[in-house]
mmCIF file of C-alpha atoms in Angstrom:
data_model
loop_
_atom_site.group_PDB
_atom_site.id
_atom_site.type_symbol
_atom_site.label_atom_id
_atom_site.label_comp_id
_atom_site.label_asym_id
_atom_site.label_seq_id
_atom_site.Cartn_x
_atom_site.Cartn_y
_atom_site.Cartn_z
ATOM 1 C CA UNK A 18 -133.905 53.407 138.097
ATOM 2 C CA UNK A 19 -133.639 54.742 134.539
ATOM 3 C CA UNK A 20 -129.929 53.048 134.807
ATOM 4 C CA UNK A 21 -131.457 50.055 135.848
ATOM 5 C CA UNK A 22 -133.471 49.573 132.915
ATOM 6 C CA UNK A 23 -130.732 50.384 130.044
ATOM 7 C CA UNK A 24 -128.896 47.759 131.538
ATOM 8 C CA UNK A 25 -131.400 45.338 131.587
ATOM 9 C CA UNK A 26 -131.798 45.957 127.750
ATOM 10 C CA UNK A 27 -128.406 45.130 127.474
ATOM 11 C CA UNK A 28 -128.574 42.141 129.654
ATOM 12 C CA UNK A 29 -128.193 38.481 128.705
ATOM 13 C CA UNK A 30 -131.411 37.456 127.459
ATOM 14 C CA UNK A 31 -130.642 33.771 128.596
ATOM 15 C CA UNK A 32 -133.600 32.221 130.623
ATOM 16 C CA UNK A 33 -135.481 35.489 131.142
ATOM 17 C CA UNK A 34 -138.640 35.948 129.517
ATOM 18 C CA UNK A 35 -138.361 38.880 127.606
ATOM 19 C CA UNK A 36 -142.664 39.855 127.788
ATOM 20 C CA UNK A 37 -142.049 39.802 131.842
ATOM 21 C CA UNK A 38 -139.068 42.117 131.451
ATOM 22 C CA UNK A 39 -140.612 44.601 129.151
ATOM 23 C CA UNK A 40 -143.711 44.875 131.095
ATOM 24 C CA UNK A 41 -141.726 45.122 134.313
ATOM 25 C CA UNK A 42 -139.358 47.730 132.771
ATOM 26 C CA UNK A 43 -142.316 49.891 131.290
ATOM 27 C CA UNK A 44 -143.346 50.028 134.876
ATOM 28 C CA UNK A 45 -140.167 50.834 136.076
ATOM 29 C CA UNK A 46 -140.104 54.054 133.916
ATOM 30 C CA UNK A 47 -142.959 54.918 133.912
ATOM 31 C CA UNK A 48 -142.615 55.228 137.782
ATOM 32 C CA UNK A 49 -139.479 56.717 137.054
ATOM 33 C CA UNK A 50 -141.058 59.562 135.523
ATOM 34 C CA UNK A 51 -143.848 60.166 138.116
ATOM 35 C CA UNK A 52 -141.418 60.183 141.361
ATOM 36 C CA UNK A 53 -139.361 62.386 139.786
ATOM 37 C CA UNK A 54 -142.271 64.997 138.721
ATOM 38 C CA UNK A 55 -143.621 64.684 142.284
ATOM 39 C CA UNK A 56 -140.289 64.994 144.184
ATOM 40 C CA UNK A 57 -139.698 68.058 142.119
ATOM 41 C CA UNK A 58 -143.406 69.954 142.680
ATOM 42 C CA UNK A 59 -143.813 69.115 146.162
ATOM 43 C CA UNK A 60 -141.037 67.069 147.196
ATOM 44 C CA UNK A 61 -139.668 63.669 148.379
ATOM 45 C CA UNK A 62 -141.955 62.537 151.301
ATOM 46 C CA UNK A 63 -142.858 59.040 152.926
ATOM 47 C CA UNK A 64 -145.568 58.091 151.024
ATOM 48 C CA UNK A 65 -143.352 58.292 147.411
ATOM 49 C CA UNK A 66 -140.712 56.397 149.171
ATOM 50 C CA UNK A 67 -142.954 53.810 150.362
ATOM 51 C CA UNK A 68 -144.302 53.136 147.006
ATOM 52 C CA UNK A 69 -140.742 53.492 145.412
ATOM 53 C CA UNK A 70 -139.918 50.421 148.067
ATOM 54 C CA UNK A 71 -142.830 48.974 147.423
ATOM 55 C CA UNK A 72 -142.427 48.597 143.460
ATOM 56 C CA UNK A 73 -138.539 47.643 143.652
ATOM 57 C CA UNK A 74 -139.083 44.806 146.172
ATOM 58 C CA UNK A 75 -142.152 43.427 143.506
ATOM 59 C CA UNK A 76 -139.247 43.434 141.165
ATOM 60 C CA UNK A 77 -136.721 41.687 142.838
ATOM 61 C CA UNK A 78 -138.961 38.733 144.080
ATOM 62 C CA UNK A 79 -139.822 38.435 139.599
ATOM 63 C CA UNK A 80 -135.839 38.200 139.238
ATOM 64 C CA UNK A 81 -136.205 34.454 138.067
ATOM 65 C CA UNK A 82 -138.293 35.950 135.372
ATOM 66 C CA UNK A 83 -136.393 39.301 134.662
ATOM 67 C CA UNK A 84 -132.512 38.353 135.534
ATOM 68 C CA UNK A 85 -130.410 35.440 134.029
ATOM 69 C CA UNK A 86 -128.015 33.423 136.214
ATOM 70 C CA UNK A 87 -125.436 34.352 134.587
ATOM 71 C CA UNK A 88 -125.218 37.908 134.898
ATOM 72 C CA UNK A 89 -126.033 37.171 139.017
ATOM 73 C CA UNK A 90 -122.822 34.684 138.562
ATOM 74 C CA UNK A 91 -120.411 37.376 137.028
ATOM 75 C CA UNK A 92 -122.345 39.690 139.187
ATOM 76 C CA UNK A 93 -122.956 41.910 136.714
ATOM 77 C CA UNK A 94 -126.361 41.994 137.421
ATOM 78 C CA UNK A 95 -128.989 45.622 136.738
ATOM 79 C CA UNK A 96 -131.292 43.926 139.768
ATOM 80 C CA UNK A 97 -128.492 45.034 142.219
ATOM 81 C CA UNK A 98 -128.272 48.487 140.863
ATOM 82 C CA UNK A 99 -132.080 48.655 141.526
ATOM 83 C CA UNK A 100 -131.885 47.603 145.482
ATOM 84 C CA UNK A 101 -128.978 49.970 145.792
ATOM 85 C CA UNK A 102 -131.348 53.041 144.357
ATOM 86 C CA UNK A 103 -134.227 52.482 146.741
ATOM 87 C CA UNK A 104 -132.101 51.435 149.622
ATOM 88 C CA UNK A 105 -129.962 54.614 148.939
ATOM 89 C CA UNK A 106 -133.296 56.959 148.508
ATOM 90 C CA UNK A 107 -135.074 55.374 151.630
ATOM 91 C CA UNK A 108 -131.987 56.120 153.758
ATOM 92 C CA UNK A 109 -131.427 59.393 152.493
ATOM 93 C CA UNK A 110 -135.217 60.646 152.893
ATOM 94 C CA UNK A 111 -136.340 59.270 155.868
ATOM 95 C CA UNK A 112 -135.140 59.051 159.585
ATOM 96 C CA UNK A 113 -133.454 55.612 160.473
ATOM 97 C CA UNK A 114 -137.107 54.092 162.388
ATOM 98 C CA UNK A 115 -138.243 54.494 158.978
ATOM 99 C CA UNK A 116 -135.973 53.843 156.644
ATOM 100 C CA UNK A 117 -134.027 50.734 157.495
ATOM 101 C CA UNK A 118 -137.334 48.680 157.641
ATOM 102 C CA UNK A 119 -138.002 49.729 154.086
ATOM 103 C CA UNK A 120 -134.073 48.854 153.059
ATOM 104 C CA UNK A 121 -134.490 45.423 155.288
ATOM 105 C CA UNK A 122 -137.164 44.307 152.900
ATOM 106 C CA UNK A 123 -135.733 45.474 149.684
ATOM 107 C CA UNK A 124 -132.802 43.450 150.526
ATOM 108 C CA UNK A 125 -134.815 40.151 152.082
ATOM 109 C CA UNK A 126 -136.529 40.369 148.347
ATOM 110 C CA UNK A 127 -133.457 40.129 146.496
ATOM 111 C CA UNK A 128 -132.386 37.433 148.871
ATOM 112 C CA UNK A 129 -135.278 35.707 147.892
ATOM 113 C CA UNK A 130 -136.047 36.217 144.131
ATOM 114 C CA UNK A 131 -132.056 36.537 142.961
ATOM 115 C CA UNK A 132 -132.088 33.274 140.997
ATOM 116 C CA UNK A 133 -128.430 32.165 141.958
ATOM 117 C CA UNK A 134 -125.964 32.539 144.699
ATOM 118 C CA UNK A 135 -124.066 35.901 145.244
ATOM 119 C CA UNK A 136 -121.927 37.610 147.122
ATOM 120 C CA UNK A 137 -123.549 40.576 146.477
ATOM 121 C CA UNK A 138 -125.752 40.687 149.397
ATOM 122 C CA UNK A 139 -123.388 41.878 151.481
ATOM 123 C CA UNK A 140 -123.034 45.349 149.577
ATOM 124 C CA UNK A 141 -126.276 45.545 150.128
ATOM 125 C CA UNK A 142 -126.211 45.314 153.896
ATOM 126 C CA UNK A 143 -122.821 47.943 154.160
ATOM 127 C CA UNK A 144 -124.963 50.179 151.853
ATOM 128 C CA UNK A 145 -127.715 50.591 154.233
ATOM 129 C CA UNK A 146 -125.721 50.542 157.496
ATOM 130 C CA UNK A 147 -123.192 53.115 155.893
ATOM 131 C CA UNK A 148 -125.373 55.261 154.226
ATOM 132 C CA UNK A 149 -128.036 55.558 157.950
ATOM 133 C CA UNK A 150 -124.900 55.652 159.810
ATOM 134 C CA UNK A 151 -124.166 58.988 157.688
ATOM 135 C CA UNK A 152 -127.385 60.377 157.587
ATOM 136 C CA UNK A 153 -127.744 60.358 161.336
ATOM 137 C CA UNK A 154 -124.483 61.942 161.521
ATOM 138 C CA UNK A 155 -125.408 64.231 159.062
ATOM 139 C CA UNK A 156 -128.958 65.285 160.798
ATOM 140 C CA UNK A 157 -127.508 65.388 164.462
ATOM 141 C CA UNK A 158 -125.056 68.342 162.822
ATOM 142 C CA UNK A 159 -127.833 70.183 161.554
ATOM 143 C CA UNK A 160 -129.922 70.016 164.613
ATOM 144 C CA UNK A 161 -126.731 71.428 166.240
ATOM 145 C CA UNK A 162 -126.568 74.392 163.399
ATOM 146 C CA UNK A 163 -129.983 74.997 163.845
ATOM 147 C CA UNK A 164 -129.910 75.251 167.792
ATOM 148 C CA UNK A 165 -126.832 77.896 167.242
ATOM 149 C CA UNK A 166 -128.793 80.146 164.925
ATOM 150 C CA UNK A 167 -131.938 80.065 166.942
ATOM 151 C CA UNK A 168 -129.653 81.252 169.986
ATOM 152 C CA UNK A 169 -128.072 83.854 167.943
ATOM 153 C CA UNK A 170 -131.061 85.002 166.587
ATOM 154 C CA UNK A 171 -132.318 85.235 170.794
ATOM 155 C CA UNK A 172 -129.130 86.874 171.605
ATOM 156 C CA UNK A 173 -130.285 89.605 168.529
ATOM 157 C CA UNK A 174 -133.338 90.015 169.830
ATOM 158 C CA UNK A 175 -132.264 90.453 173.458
ATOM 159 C CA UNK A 176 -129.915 93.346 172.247
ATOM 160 C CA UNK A 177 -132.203 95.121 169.831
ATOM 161 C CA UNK A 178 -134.736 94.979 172.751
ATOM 162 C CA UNK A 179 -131.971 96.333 175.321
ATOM 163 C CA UNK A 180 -131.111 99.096 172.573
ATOM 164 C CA UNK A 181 -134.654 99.728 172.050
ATOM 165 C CA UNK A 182 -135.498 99.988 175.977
ATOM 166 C CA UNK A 183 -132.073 102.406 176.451
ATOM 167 C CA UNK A 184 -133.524 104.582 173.523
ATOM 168 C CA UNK A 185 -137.110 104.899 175.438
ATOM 169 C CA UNK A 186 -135.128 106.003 178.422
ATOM 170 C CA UNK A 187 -133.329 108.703 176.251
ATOM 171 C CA UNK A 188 -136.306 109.493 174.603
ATOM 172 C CA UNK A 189 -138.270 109.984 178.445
ATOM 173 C CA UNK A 190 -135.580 112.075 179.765
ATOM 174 C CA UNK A 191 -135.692 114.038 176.576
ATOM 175 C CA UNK A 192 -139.182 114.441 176.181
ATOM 176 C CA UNK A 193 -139.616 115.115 180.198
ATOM 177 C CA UNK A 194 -137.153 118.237 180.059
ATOM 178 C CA UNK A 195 -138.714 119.587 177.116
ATOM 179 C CA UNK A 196 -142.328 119.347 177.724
ATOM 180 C CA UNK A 197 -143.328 118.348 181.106
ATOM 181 C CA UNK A 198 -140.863 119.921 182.854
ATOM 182 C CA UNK A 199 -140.935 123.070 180.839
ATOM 183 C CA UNK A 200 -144.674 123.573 180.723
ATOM 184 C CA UNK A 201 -144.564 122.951 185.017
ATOM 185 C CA UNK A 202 -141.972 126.145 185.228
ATOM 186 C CA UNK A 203 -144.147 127.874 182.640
ATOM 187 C CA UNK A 204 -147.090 127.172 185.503
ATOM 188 C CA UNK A 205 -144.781 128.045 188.584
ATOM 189 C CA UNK A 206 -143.104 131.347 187.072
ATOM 190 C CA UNK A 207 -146.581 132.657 186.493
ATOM 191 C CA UNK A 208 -144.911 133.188 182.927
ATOM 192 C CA UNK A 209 -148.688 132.222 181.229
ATOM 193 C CA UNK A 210 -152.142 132.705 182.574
ATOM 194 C CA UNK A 211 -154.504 130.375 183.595
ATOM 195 C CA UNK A 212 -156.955 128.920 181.449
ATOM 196 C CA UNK A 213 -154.979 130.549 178.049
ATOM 197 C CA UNK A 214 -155.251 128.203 175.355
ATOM 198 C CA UNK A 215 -151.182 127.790 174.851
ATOM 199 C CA UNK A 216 -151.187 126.240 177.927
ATOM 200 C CA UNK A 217 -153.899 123.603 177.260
ATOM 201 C CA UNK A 218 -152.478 122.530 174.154
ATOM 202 C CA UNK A 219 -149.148 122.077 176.027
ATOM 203 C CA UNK A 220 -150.492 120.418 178.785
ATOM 204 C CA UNK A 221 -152.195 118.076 176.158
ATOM 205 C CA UNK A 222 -149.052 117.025 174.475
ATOM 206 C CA UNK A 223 -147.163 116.985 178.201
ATOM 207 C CA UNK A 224 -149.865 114.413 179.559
ATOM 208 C CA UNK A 225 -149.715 112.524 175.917
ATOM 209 C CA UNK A 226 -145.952 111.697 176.871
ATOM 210 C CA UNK A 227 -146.766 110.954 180.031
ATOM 211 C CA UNK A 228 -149.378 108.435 179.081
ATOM 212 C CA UNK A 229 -146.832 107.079 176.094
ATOM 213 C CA UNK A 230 -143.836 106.502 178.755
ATOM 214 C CA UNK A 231 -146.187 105.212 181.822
ATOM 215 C CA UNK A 232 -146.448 101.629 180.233
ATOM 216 C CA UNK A 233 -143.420 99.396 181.327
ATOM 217 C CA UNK A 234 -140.781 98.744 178.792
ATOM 218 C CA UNK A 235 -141.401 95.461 176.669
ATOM 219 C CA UNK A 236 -138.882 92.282 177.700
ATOM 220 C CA UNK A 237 -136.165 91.424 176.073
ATOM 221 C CA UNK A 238 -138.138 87.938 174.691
ATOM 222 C CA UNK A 239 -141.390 89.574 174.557
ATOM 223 C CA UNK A 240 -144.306 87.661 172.306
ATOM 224 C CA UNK A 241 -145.089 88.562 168.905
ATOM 225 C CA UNK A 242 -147.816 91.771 168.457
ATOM 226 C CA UNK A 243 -150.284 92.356 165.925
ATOM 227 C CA UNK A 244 -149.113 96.014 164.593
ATOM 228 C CA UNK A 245 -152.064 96.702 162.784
ATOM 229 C CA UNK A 246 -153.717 96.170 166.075
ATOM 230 C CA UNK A 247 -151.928 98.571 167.569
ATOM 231 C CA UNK A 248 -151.955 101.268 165.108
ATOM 232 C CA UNK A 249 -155.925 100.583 164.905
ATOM 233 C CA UNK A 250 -155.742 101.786 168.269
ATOM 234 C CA UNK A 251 -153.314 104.680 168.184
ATOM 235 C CA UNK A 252 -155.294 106.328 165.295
ATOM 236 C CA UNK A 253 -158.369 106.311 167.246
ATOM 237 C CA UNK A 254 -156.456 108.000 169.997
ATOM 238 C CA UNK A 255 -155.500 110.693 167.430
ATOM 239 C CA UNK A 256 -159.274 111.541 166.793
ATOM 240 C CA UNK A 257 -160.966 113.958 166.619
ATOM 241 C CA UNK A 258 -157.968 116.105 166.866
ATOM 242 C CA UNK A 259 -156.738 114.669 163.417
ATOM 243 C CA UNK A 260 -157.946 112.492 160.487
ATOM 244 C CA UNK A 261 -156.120 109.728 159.861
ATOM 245 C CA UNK A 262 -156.492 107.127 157.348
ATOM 246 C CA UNK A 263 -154.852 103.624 157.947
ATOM 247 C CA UNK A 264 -154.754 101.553 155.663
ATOM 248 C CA UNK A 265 -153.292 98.046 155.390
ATOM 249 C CA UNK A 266 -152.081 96.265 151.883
ATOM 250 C CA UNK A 267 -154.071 93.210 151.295
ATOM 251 C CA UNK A 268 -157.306 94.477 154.172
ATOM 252 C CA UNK A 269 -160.144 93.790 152.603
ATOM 253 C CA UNK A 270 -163.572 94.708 154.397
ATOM 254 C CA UNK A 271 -163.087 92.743 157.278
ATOM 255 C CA UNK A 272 -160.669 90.473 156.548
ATOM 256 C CA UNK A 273 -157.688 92.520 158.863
ATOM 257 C CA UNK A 274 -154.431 90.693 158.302
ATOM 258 C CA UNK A 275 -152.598 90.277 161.501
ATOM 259 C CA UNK A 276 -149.120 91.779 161.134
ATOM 260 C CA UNK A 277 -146.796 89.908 164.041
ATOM 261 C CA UNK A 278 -143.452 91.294 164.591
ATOM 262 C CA UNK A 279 -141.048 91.332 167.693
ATOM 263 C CA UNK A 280 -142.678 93.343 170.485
ATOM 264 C CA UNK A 281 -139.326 95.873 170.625
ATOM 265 C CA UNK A 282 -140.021 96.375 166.779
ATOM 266 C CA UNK A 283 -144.094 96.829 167.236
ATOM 267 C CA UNK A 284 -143.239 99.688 169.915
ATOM 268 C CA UNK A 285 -140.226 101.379 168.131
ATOM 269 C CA UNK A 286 -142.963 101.602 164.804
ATOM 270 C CA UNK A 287 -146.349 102.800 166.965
ATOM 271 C CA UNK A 288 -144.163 105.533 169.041
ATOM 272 C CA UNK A 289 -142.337 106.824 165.820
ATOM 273 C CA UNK A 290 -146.187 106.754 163.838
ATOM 274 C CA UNK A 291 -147.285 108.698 167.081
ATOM 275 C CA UNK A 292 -144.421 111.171 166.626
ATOM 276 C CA UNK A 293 -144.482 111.627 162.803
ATOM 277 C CA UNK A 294 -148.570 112.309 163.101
ATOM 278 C CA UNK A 295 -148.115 114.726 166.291
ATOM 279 C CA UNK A 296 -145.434 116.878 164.003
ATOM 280 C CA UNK A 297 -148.015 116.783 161.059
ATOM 281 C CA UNK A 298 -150.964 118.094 163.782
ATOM 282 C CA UNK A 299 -148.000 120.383 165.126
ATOM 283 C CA UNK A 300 -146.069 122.229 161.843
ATOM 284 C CA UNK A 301 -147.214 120.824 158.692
ATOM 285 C CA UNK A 302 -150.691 123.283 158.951
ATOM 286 C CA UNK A 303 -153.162 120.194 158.129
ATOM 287 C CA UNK A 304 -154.856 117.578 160.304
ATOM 288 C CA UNK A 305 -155.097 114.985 157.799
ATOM 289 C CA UNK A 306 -152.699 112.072 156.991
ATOM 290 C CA UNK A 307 -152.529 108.889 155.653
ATOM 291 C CA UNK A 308 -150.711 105.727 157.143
ATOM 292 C CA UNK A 309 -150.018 103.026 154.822
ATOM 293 C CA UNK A 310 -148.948 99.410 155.983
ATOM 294 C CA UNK A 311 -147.398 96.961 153.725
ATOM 295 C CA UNK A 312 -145.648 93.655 154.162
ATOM 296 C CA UNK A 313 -142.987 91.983 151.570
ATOM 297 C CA UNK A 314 -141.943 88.646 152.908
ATOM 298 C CA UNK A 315 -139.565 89.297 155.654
ATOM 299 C CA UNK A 316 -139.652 92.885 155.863
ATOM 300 C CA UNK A 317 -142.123 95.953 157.327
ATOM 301 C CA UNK A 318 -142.764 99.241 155.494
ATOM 302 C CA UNK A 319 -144.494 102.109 156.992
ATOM 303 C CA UNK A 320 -145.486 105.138 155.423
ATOM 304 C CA UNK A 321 -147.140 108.512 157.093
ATOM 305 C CA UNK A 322 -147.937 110.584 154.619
ATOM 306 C CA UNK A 323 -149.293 114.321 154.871
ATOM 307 C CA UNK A 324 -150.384 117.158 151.804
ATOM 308 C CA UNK A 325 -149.291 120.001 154.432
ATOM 309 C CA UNK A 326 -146.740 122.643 153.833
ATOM 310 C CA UNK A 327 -143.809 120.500 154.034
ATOM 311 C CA UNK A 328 -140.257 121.660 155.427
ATOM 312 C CA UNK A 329 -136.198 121.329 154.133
ATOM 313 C CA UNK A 330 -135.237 118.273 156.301
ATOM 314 C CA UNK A 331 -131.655 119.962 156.236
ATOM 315 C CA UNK A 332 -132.867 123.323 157.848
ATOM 316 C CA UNK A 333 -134.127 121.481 160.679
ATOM 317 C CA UNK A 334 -132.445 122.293 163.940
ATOM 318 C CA UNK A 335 -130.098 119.953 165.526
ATOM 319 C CA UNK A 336 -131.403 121.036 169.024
ATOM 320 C CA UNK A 337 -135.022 119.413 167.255
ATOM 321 C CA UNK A 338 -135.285 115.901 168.692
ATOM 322 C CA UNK A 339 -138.689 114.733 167.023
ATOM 323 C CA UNK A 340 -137.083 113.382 163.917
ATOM 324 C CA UNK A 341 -133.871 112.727 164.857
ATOM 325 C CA UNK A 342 -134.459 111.280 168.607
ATOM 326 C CA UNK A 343 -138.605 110.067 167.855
ATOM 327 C CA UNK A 344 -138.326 108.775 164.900
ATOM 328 C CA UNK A 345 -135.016 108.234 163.179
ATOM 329 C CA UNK A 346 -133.043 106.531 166.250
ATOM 330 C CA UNK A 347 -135.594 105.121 167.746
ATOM 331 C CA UNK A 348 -136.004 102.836 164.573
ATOM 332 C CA UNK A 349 -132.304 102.143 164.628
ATOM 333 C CA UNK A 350 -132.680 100.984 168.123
ATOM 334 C CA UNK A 351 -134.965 98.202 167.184
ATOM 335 C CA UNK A 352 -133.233 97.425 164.289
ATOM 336 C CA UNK A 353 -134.628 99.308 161.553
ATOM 337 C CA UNK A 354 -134.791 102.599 159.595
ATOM 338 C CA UNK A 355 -136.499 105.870 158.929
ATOM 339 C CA UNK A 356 -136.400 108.106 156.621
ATOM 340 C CA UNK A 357 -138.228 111.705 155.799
ATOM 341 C CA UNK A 358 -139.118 112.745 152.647
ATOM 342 C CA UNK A 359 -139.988 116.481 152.419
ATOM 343 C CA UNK A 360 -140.222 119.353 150.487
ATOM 344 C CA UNK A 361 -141.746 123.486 151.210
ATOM 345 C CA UNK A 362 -144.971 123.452 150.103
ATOM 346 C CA UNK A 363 -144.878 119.916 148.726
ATOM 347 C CA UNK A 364 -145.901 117.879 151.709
ATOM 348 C CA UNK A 365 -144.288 115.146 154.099
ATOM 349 C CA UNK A 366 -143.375 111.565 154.316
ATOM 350 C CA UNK A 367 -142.157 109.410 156.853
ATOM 351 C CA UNK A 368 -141.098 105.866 155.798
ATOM 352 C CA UNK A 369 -140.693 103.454 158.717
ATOM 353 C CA UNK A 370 -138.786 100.128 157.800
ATOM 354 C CA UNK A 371 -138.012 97.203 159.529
ATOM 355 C CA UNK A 372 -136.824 93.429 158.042
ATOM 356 C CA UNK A 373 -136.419 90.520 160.144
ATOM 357 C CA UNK A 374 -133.216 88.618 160.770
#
């Protein structure tokens, strides 16, 4: 549009009435700068394009006014280079149903307000068909591109899922020979006695897995879940055996953000929480910790956090499977990462991460 109007400055002034063209070309860029500070805060949607249509068909219907014949003659008309903006725009910005009715009338108000005879119609007409012709073309591609991703990203999911579910099952038959199993030959062998206090705490923890592995696993497209939700609830399982402190970034009283991710993800982070707080209750000599819950756009960060006596994450046994098994790999499995930060006397903490896509 700002084209438009330099070259009607520098149009042949013959037989146009110079008041109606500066009033209609103070409009014009005046307009000009408004659509282009709108499109750029918030966009180009129908209702700018409307008006855009709207003000350029007023303008070709004054052309007897604005336009001498003998630019329209030589064809060397500014009016043309206005229909061919706003046709061009309303194509571009809005789906065929819409837009061709809006470059229809553009063009049947040139037809009727271009003071002379011209062949220059007709550009008008290839402009709109070409231009709608490519646009659909152009949209019916990216509909395609976006159906591919969103099957790739299901294909992702269905395999961190899978991975997730054949880390659970490692995980079980881990945890089943090491605890439930061992504390049953501990009962058969006659190797503790009845009612000693060892052998409640490790029944405890042997039912705990129990209970943590009886659920089934999630499906491969499982829903979104609220993690917060279920963290809520796996801290009040902790209690009164430990003290835990959740907190959330952004909770304020009780205005609880919901925190959605994949249900794979959701499980891999609760079960690793469980295991980092059951190692705190079990070597760190405290039963208080801290979770802390933060989101950043697309990805999750978890942190447990203890003041206990802390260990050298390199002296830790390979035969150890809590951090390496629990927490570590079962993060990788769902497509994230884990790390523990620890020092002797200096305290523990476990930083759960997971991004989307």
């Amino acid at each position: 549009m700002a084209a438009a109007c330099l070259a009607a400055l520098l149009d042949d002034a013959t037989g146009v009435s110079r008041g109606w063209q500066a009033a209609a070309l103070g409009v014009m860029v005046a307009w000009a700068a408004f659509f282009t500070a709108v499109a750029v805060r918030r966009g180009i949607g129908p209702p700018l394009i409307v008006c855009d249509a709207a003000l350029v068909t007023s303008v070709m219907l004054l052309q007897p006014r604005l336009v001498s014949v003998s630019t329209v003659v030589d064809e060397t008309t500014w009016a043309i280079m206005l229909a061919s903006t706003a046709i061009y725009v309303s194509q571009l910005a809005l789906r065929p149903v819409a837009g061709l009715p809006l470059a229809a009338l553009v063009i049947a108000a040139y037809m009727i307000g271009v003071p002379a005879e011209t062949s220059q119609i007709r550009i008008l007409f290839v402009q709109a068909a070409v231009v709608s012709a490519m646009m659909w073309l152009l949209r019916r591609g990216g509909r395609r591109a976006d159906a591919i991703v969103a099957e790739r990203d299901r294909e992702r999911h269905r395999a961190m899922a899978e991975a997730a579910r054949r880390a659970d099952e490692r995980q079980y038959r881990v945890q089943m020979h090491d605890s439930v199993l061992a504390t049953l030959t501990m009962v058969a062998s006659g190797a503790v006695r009845a009612g000693s206090p060892g052998l409640r705490e490790v029944a405890r923890q042997a039912l705990e897995i129990l209970e943590t592995y009886a659920s089934p696993p999630p499906l491969a497209d499982g829903p979104l879940i609220d993690v917060v939700e279920r963290l809520e609830l796996l801290v009040a399982r902790m209690r009164p055996a430990m003290s835990v402190d959740l907190a959330v970034a952004g909770w304020r009283g009780s205005d609880r953000p919901a925190l959605e991710v994949p249900e794979p993800v959701a499980r891999a982070i609760v079960d690793a929480t469980r295991e980092a707080l059951r190692n705190v209750a079990a070597h760190a000599g405290t039963r208080r910790a801290s979770v802390r819950l933060e989101r950043s756009g697309d990805s999750v960060r978890l942190h447990v956090v203890d003041h206990g006596r802390g260990f050298d994450p390199a002296r830790v046994p390979a035969a150890r499977h809590g951090i390496r098994h629990s927490i570590v790999e079962r993060m990788a499995m769902a497509g994230g990462t884990a790390t523990v930060q620890s020092r002797p006397r200096k305290g523990t903490v476990v930083t759960l991460r997971w991004t989307c896509g």
